[in-house]
């Protein structure tokens, strides 16, 4: 918190520092011929360092991470294992699956924004605009129209000619909502077989008069055996990848 306050204070003090020292030419904002503003390298570094605190939120909310981690958490609950796999392991699996799924999107961003910017063919603002397009297209492809319309109305955009015209700030919450909806649907489909095993075991124990024995303890080995026999992890990961159009 102290570091953030220091960065904010430094940001507001930069103009005074620059005006007090005429030799410090790095702290400038240049207006291009087309009216766009270009920040100096020092300001770009300052803004980039401040934006680093938002990278975890961007990774979680603008990629496939949310859907994957929710499905894995529901799957662990369905099997009945409270601590295995651990939360750290699930986050790691979700992170690397997200890297795998988002690799084509990163390739487009690299070709359209990062490499031209490094070659000084684009300004930082133009590179940022180019980088948003592949990510926005990916998010729109996974967003339900109803969610998009809901958040567009909330933001005051009553009439949009096409989903591509939706502002980026509206696409993000609509995408997150759609991801949660899809994750719950996939999680429900994975939950059903384990629920059937629990019901069968509970019915058998009740019929045998073993009322004091917890059905969860008896059904757990059968659920693990069922998951292993159907090659469950491969099935889960393949389903998540195919839900984004990979391998279809």
mmCIF file of C-alpha atoms in Angstrom:
data_model
loop_
_atom_site.group_PDB
_atom_site.id
_atom_site.type_symbol
_atom_site.label_atom_id
_atom_site.label_comp_id
_atom_site.label_asym_id
_atom_site.label_seq_id
_atom_site.Cartn_x
_atom_site.Cartn_y
_atom_site.Cartn_z
ATOM 1 C CA UNK A 1 0.000 0.000 0.000
ATOM 2 C CA UNK A 2 2.843 2.391 0.868
ATOM 3 C CA UNK A 3 4.538 1.624 -2.449
ATOM 4 C CA UNK A 4 1.348 2.422 -4.372
ATOM 5 C CA UNK A 5 0.925 5.716 -2.517
ATOM 6 C CA UNK A 6 4.548 6.583 -3.296
ATOM 7 C CA UNK A 7 4.035 5.866 -7.001
ATOM 8 C CA UNK A 8 0.867 7.965 -7.126
ATOM 9 C CA UNK A 9 2.562 10.856 -5.315
ATOM 10 C CA UNK A 10 5.544 10.614 -7.650
ATOM 11 C CA UNK A 11 3.220 10.689 -10.661
ATOM 12 C CA UNK A 12 1.640 13.979 -9.520
ATOM 13 C CA UNK A 13 5.000 15.506 -8.645
ATOM 14 C CA UNK A 14 6.612 14.672 -11.988
ATOM 15 C CA UNK A 15 5.379 17.819 -13.828
ATOM 16 C CA UNK A 16 6.790 20.069 -11.085
ATOM 17 C CA UNK A 17 10.089 18.229 -11.133
ATOM 18 C CA UNK A 18 10.287 18.481 -14.906
ATOM 19 C CA UNK A 19 9.532 22.204 -14.926
ATOM 20 C CA UNK A 20 12.066 22.850 -12.188
ATOM 21 C CA UNK A 21 14.802 21.104 -14.138
ATOM 22 C CA UNK A 22 14.923 22.102 -17.783
ATOM 23 C CA UNK A 23 17.647 19.571 -18.440
ATOM 24 C CA UNK A 24 15.321 16.681 -17.598
ATOM 25 C CA UNK A 25 13.829 16.295 -21.062
ATOM 26 C CA UNK A 26 12.662 12.692 -20.568
ATOM 27 C CA UNK A 27 9.508 13.781 -18.742
ATOM 28 C CA UNK A 28 7.470 15.065 -21.670
ATOM 29 C CA UNK A 29 4.163 14.437 -23.356
ATOM 30 C CA UNK A 30 4.324 14.965 -27.120
ATOM 31 C CA UNK A 31 1.278 15.591 -29.325
ATOM 32 C CA UNK A 32 1.535 13.922 -32.734
ATOM 33 C CA UNK A 33 0.256 15.352 -36.009
ATOM 34 C CA UNK A 34 -2.903 13.243 -35.855
ATOM 35 C CA UNK A 35 -3.742 14.576 -32.383
ATOM 36 C CA UNK A 36 -2.649 11.469 -30.484
ATOM 37 C CA UNK A 37 -0.437 11.923 -27.461
ATOM 38 C CA UNK A 38 2.848 10.076 -27.028
ATOM 39 C CA UNK A 39 4.448 9.782 -23.589
ATOM 40 C CA UNK A 40 8.169 9.919 -22.981
ATOM 41 C CA UNK A 41 10.080 6.789 -22.118
ATOM 42 C CA UNK A 42 10.337 7.692 -18.433
ATOM 43 C CA UNK A 43 6.592 8.216 -18.122
ATOM 44 C CA UNK A 44 5.969 4.978 -20.012
ATOM 45 C CA UNK A 45 8.142 3.087 -17.532
ATOM 46 C CA UNK A 46 6.353 4.733 -14.586
ATOM 47 C CA UNK A 47 2.918 3.883 -15.972
ATOM 48 C CA UNK A 48 4.035 0.347 -16.793
ATOM 49 C CA UNK A 49 5.365 -0.223 -13.272
ATOM 50 C CA UNK A 50 2.082 1.051 -11.828
ATOM 51 C CA UNK A 51 0.109 -1.218 -14.170
ATOM 52 C CA UNK A 52 2.009 -4.301 -12.995
ATOM 53 C CA UNK A 53 -0.288 -4.498 -9.975
ATOM 54 C CA UNK A 54 -3.216 -5.096 -12.340
ATOM 55 C CA UNK A 55 -1.577 -7.994 -14.209
ATOM 56 C CA UNK A 56 -2.952 -10.745 -11.887
ATOM 57 C CA UNK A 57 -6.477 -9.375 -12.300
ATOM 58 C CA UNK A 58 -6.005 -9.205 -16.082
ATOM 59 C CA UNK A 59 -4.750 -12.793 -16.204
ATOM 60 C CA UNK A 60 -7.705 -14.009 -14.156
ATOM 61 C CA UNK A 61 -10.452 -11.945 -15.782
ATOM 62 C CA UNK A 62 -9.400 -11.714 -19.444
ATOM 63 C CA UNK A 63 -8.208 -15.252 -20.165
ATOM 64 C CA UNK A 64 -9.473 -18.810 -19.818
ATOM 65 C CA UNK A 65 -8.181 -19.009 -16.229
ATOM 66 C CA UNK A 66 -11.549 -18.370 -14.545
ATOM 67 C CA UNK A 67 -13.403 -21.182 -16.323
ATOM 68 C CA UNK A 68 -10.631 -23.707 -15.717
ATOM 69 C CA UNK A 69 -10.116 -23.017 -12.010
ATOM 70 C CA UNK A 70 -13.866 -23.065 -11.285
ATOM 71 C CA UNK A 71 -14.317 -26.404 -13.089
ATOM 72 C CA UNK A 72 -11.354 -27.939 -11.254
ATOM 73 C CA UNK A 73 -12.669 -26.705 -7.899
ATOM 74 C CA UNK A 74 -16.112 -28.185 -8.594
ATOM 75 C CA UNK A 75 -14.501 -31.447 -9.706
ATOM 76 C CA UNK A 76 -12.533 -31.726 -6.462
ATOM 77 C CA UNK A 77 -15.713 -31.099 -4.492
ATOM 78 C CA UNK A 78 -17.596 -33.710 -6.531
ATOM 79 C CA UNK A 79 -15.005 -36.393 -5.874
ATOM 80 C CA UNK A 80 -15.124 -35.577 -2.178
ATOM 81 C CA UNK A 81 -11.468 -34.700 -1.721
ATOM 82 C CA UNK A 82 -11.242 -31.516 0.336
ATOM 83 C CA UNK A 83 -7.492 -30.924 0.149
ATOM 84 C CA UNK A 84 -6.268 -33.105 -2.731
ATOM 85 C CA UNK A 85 -5.241 -31.824 -5.203
ATOM 86 C CA UNK A 86 -4.200 -28.789 -3.188
ATOM 87 C CA UNK A 87 -5.381 -25.311 -4.109
ATOM 88 C CA UNK A 88 -1.856 -24.371 -5.199
ATOM 89 C CA UNK A 89 -1.761 -27.338 -7.550
ATOM 90 C CA UNK A 90 -5.153 -26.467 -9.028
ATOM 91 C CA UNK A 91 -4.042 -22.867 -9.598
ATOM 92 C CA UNK A 92 -0.869 -24.107 -11.277
ATOM 93 C CA UNK A 93 -2.821 -26.460 -13.531
ATOM 94 C CA UNK A 94 -5.253 -23.685 -14.445
ATOM 95 C CA UNK A 95 -2.409 -21.262 -15.137
ATOM 96 C CA UNK A 96 -0.523 -23.559 -17.510
ATOM 97 C CA UNK A 97 -3.731 -24.675 -19.215
ATOM 98 C CA UNK A 98 -4.536 -20.994 -19.733
ATOM 99 C CA UNK A 99 -1.094 -20.453 -21.288
ATOM 100 C CA UNK A 100 -1.741 -23.385 -23.616
ATOM 101 C CA UNK A 101 -5.191 -22.118 -24.627
ATOM 102 C CA UNK A 102 -4.150 -18.464 -24.959
ATOM 103 C CA UNK A 103 -0.974 -19.202 -26.976
ATOM 104 C CA UNK A 104 -2.623 -18.463 -30.384
ATOM 105 C CA UNK A 105 -3.966 -15.161 -29.027
ATOM 106 C CA UNK A 106 -0.532 -14.191 -27.731
ATOM 107 C CA UNK A 107 0.948 -15.036 -31.145
ATOM 108 C CA UNK A 108 -1.465 -12.576 -32.774
ATOM 109 C CA UNK A 109 -0.659 -9.891 -30.196
ATOM 110 C CA UNK A 110 3.047 -10.455 -30.719
ATOM 111 C CA UNK A 111 2.761 -10.180 -34.516
ATOM 112 C CA UNK A 112 0.427 -7.168 -34.535
ATOM 113 C CA UNK A 113 1.626 -5.125 -31.558
ATOM 114 C CA UNK A 114 4.758 -6.239 -29.724
ATOM 115 C CA UNK A 115 7.114 -6.796 -32.663
ATOM 116 C CA UNK A 116 6.053 -3.622 -34.552
ATOM 117 C CA UNK A 117 6.471 -1.628 -31.334
ATOM 118 C CA UNK A 118 9.945 -3.067 -30.725
ATOM 119 C CA UNK A 119 10.842 -2.157 -34.304
ATOM 120 C CA UNK A 120 9.513 1.366 -33.622
ATOM 121 C CA UNK A 121 6.896 0.999 -36.342
ATOM 122 C CA UNK A 122 4.100 1.774 -33.853
ATOM 123 C CA UNK A 123 3.812 4.132 -30.930
ATOM 124 C CA UNK A 124 2.957 2.780 -27.505
ATOM 125 C CA UNK A 125 -0.669 3.910 -27.811
ATOM 126 C CA UNK A 126 -1.038 2.370 -31.271
ATOM 127 C CA UNK A 127 0.558 -0.874 -30.054
ATOM 128 C CA UNK A 128 -1.877 -1.005 -27.143
ATOM 129 C CA UNK A 129 -4.827 -0.536 -29.513
ATOM 130 C CA UNK A 130 -3.510 -3.282 -31.788
ATOM 131 C CA UNK A 131 -2.940 -5.629 -28.841
ATOM 132 C CA UNK A 132 -6.520 -5.232 -27.619
ATOM 133 C CA UNK A 133 -8.101 -6.421 -30.862
ATOM 134 C CA UNK A 134 -7.123 -10.160 -30.752
ATOM 135 C CA UNK A 135 -7.923 -10.312 -27.034
ATOM 136 C CA UNK A 136 -11.279 -8.613 -27.574
ATOM 137 C CA UNK A 137 -12.114 -11.014 -30.421
ATOM 138 C CA UNK A 138 -11.310 -13.986 -28.181
ATOM 139 C CA UNK A 139 -13.446 -12.647 -25.353
ATOM 140 C CA UNK A 140 -16.371 -11.911 -27.656
ATOM 141 C CA UNK A 141 -16.217 -15.431 -29.082
ATOM 142 C CA UNK A 142 -16.781 -16.818 -25.557
ATOM 143 C CA UNK A 143 -19.355 -14.250 -24.407
ATOM 144 C CA UNK A 144 -23.088 -14.785 -24.579
ATOM 145 C CA UNK A 145 -25.087 -12.108 -26.369
ATOM 146 C CA UNK A 146 -27.485 -11.799 -23.413
ATOM 147 C CA UNK A 147 -24.612 -10.979 -21.049
ATOM 148 C CA UNK A 148 -23.194 -8.503 -23.539
ATOM 149 C CA UNK A 149 -26.540 -6.746 -23.897
ATOM 150 C CA UNK A 150 -27.054 -6.653 -20.126
ATOM 151 C CA UNK A 151 -23.787 -4.891 -19.396
ATOM 152 C CA UNK A 152 -24.141 -2.640 -22.437
ATOM 153 C CA UNK A 153 -27.467 -1.387 -21.059
ATOM 154 C CA UNK A 154 -25.958 -0.918 -17.608
ATOM 155 C CA UNK A 155 -23.169 1.173 -19.159
ATOM 156 C CA UNK A 156 -25.666 3.221 -21.154
ATOM 157 C CA UNK A 157 -24.980 1.792 -24.625
ATOM 158 C CA UNK A 158 -28.517 1.160 -25.811
ATOM 159 C CA UNK A 159 -27.786 0.682 -29.519
ATOM 160 C CA UNK A 160 -24.787 -1.229 -30.851
ATOM 161 C CA UNK A 161 -24.668 -2.259 -34.493
ATOM 162 C CA UNK A 162 -22.546 -5.361 -33.825
ATOM 163 C CA UNK A 163 -20.875 -7.082 -30.845
ATOM 164 C CA UNK A 164 -17.519 -5.902 -32.218
ATOM 165 C CA UNK A 165 -18.608 -2.316 -31.579
ATOM 166 C CA UNK A 166 -18.967 -2.964 -27.845
ATOM 167 C CA UNK A 167 -16.424 -0.990 -25.789
ATOM 168 C CA UNK A 168 -13.676 -3.025 -24.186
ATOM 169 C CA UNK A 169 -14.742 -1.950 -20.699
ATOM 170 C CA UNK A 170 -18.155 -3.561 -21.317
ATOM 171 C CA UNK A 171 -16.772 -6.748 -22.872
ATOM 172 C CA UNK A 172 -14.725 -7.628 -19.783
ATOM 173 C CA UNK A 173 -17.574 -8.043 -17.205
ATOM 174 C CA UNK A 174 -19.771 -9.728 -19.834
ATOM 175 C CA UNK A 175 -16.950 -12.166 -20.583
ATOM 176 C CA UNK A 176 -16.430 -12.941 -16.890
ATOM 177 C CA UNK A 177 -20.143 -13.609 -16.381
ATOM 178 C CA UNK A 178 -20.280 -15.907 -19.397
ATOM 179 C CA UNK A 179 -17.178 -17.755 -18.221
ATOM 180 C CA UNK A 180 -18.745 -18.405 -14.823
ATOM 181 C CA UNK A 181 -21.940 -19.618 -16.479
ATOM 182 C CA UNK A 182 -20.049 -21.994 -18.766
ATOM 183 C CA UNK A 183 -17.849 -23.225 -15.912
ATOM 184 C CA UNK A 184 -20.892 -24.105 -13.815
ATOM 185 C CA UNK A 185 -22.464 -25.985 -16.725
ATOM 186 C CA UNK A 186 -19.300 -28.031 -17.302
ATOM 187 C CA UNK A 187 -18.902 -28.588 -13.564
ATOM 188 C CA UNK A 188 -22.494 -29.828 -13.334
ATOM 189 C CA UNK A 189 -21.868 -32.402 -16.065
ATOM 190 C CA UNK A 190 -18.798 -33.670 -14.203
ATOM 191 C CA UNK A 191 -20.682 -33.710 -10.895
ATOM 192 C CA UNK A 192 -23.512 -36.025 -12.031
ATOM 193 C CA UNK A 193 -21.561 -39.350 -12.217
ATOM 194 C CA UNK A 194 -20.104 -38.861 -8.747
ATOM 195 C CA UNK A 195 -23.524 -37.945 -7.371
ATOM 196 C CA UNK A 196 -24.935 -41.198 -8.775
ATOM 197 C CA UNK A 197 -22.176 -43.158 -7.028
ATOM 198 C CA UNK A 198 -23.025 -41.416 -3.736
ATOM 199 C CA UNK A 199 -26.727 -42.235 -4.128
ATOM 200 C CA UNK A 200 -26.062 -45.893 -4.943
ATOM 201 C CA UNK A 201 -23.709 -46.354 -1.998
ATOM 202 C CA UNK A 202 -26.109 -44.569 0.378
ATOM 203 C CA UNK A 203 -29.005 -46.766 -0.798
ATOM 204 C CA UNK A 204 -26.988 -49.971 -0.367
ATOM 205 C CA UNK A 205 -25.836 -49.019 3.119
ATOM 206 C CA UNK A 206 -29.381 -48.114 4.132
ATOM 207 C CA UNK A 207 -30.707 -51.407 2.771
ATOM 208 C CA UNK A 208 -28.056 -53.280 4.762
ATOM 209 C CA UNK A 209 -28.988 -51.406 7.917
ATOM 210 C CA UNK A 210 -25.572 -49.814 8.269
ATOM 211 C CA UNK A 211 -26.946 -46.449 9.329
ATOM 212 C CA UNK A 212 -23.919 -45.438 11.396
ATOM 213 C CA UNK A 213 -21.429 -45.750 8.532
ATOM 214 C CA UNK A 214 -20.931 -42.550 6.532
ATOM 215 C CA UNK A 215 -21.759 -43.055 2.842
ATOM 216 C CA UNK A 216 -19.099 -40.469 1.919
ATOM 217 C CA UNK A 217 -16.319 -42.638 3.389
ATOM 218 C CA UNK A 218 -17.493 -45.734 1.512
ATOM 219 C CA UNK A 219 -18.173 -43.988 -1.794
ATOM 220 C CA UNK A 220 -14.863 -42.097 -1.928
ATOM 221 C CA UNK A 221 -12.738 -45.076 -3.089
ATOM 222 C CA UNK A 222 -15.338 -45.969 -5.712
ATOM 223 C CA UNK A 223 -15.397 -42.401 -7.049
ATOM 224 C CA UNK A 224 -11.607 -42.301 -7.244
ATOM 225 C CA UNK A 225 -11.591 -45.683 -9.001
ATOM 226 C CA UNK A 226 -14.247 -44.479 -11.461
ATOM 227 C CA UNK A 227 -12.280 -41.317 -12.196
ATOM 228 C CA UNK A 228 -9.080 -43.275 -12.827
ATOM 229 C CA UNK A 229 -10.762 -45.918 -14.998
ATOM 230 C CA UNK A 230 -12.211 -43.337 -17.387
ATOM 231 C CA UNK A 231 -8.860 -41.479 -17.546
ATOM 232 C CA UNK A 232 -10.511 -38.568 -15.796
ATOM 233 C CA UNK A 233 -7.748 -35.946 -15.903
ATOM 234 C CA UNK A 234 -7.254 -36.337 -19.626
ATOM 235 C CA UNK A 235 -11.015 -36.161 -20.123
ATOM 236 C CA UNK A 236 -11.332 -33.002 -18.025
ATOM 237 C CA UNK A 237 -8.430 -31.179 -19.667
ATOM 238 C CA UNK A 238 -9.579 -32.223 -23.144
ATOM 239 C CA UNK A 239 -13.097 -31.007 -22.439
ATOM 240 C CA UNK A 240 -11.830 -27.643 -21.222
ATOM 241 C CA UNK A 241 -9.596 -27.231 -24.283
ATOM 242 C CA UNK A 242 -12.413 -28.198 -26.668
ATOM 243 C CA UNK A 243 -14.746 -25.739 -24.969
ATOM 244 C CA UNK A 244 -12.505 -23.013 -26.440
ATOM 245 C CA UNK A 245 -12.514 -24.568 -29.894
ATOM 246 C CA UNK A 246 -9.151 -26.335 -29.645
ATOM 247 C CA UNK A 247 -8.886 -29.839 -31.067
ATOM 248 C CA UNK A 248 -12.284 -29.694 -32.794
#
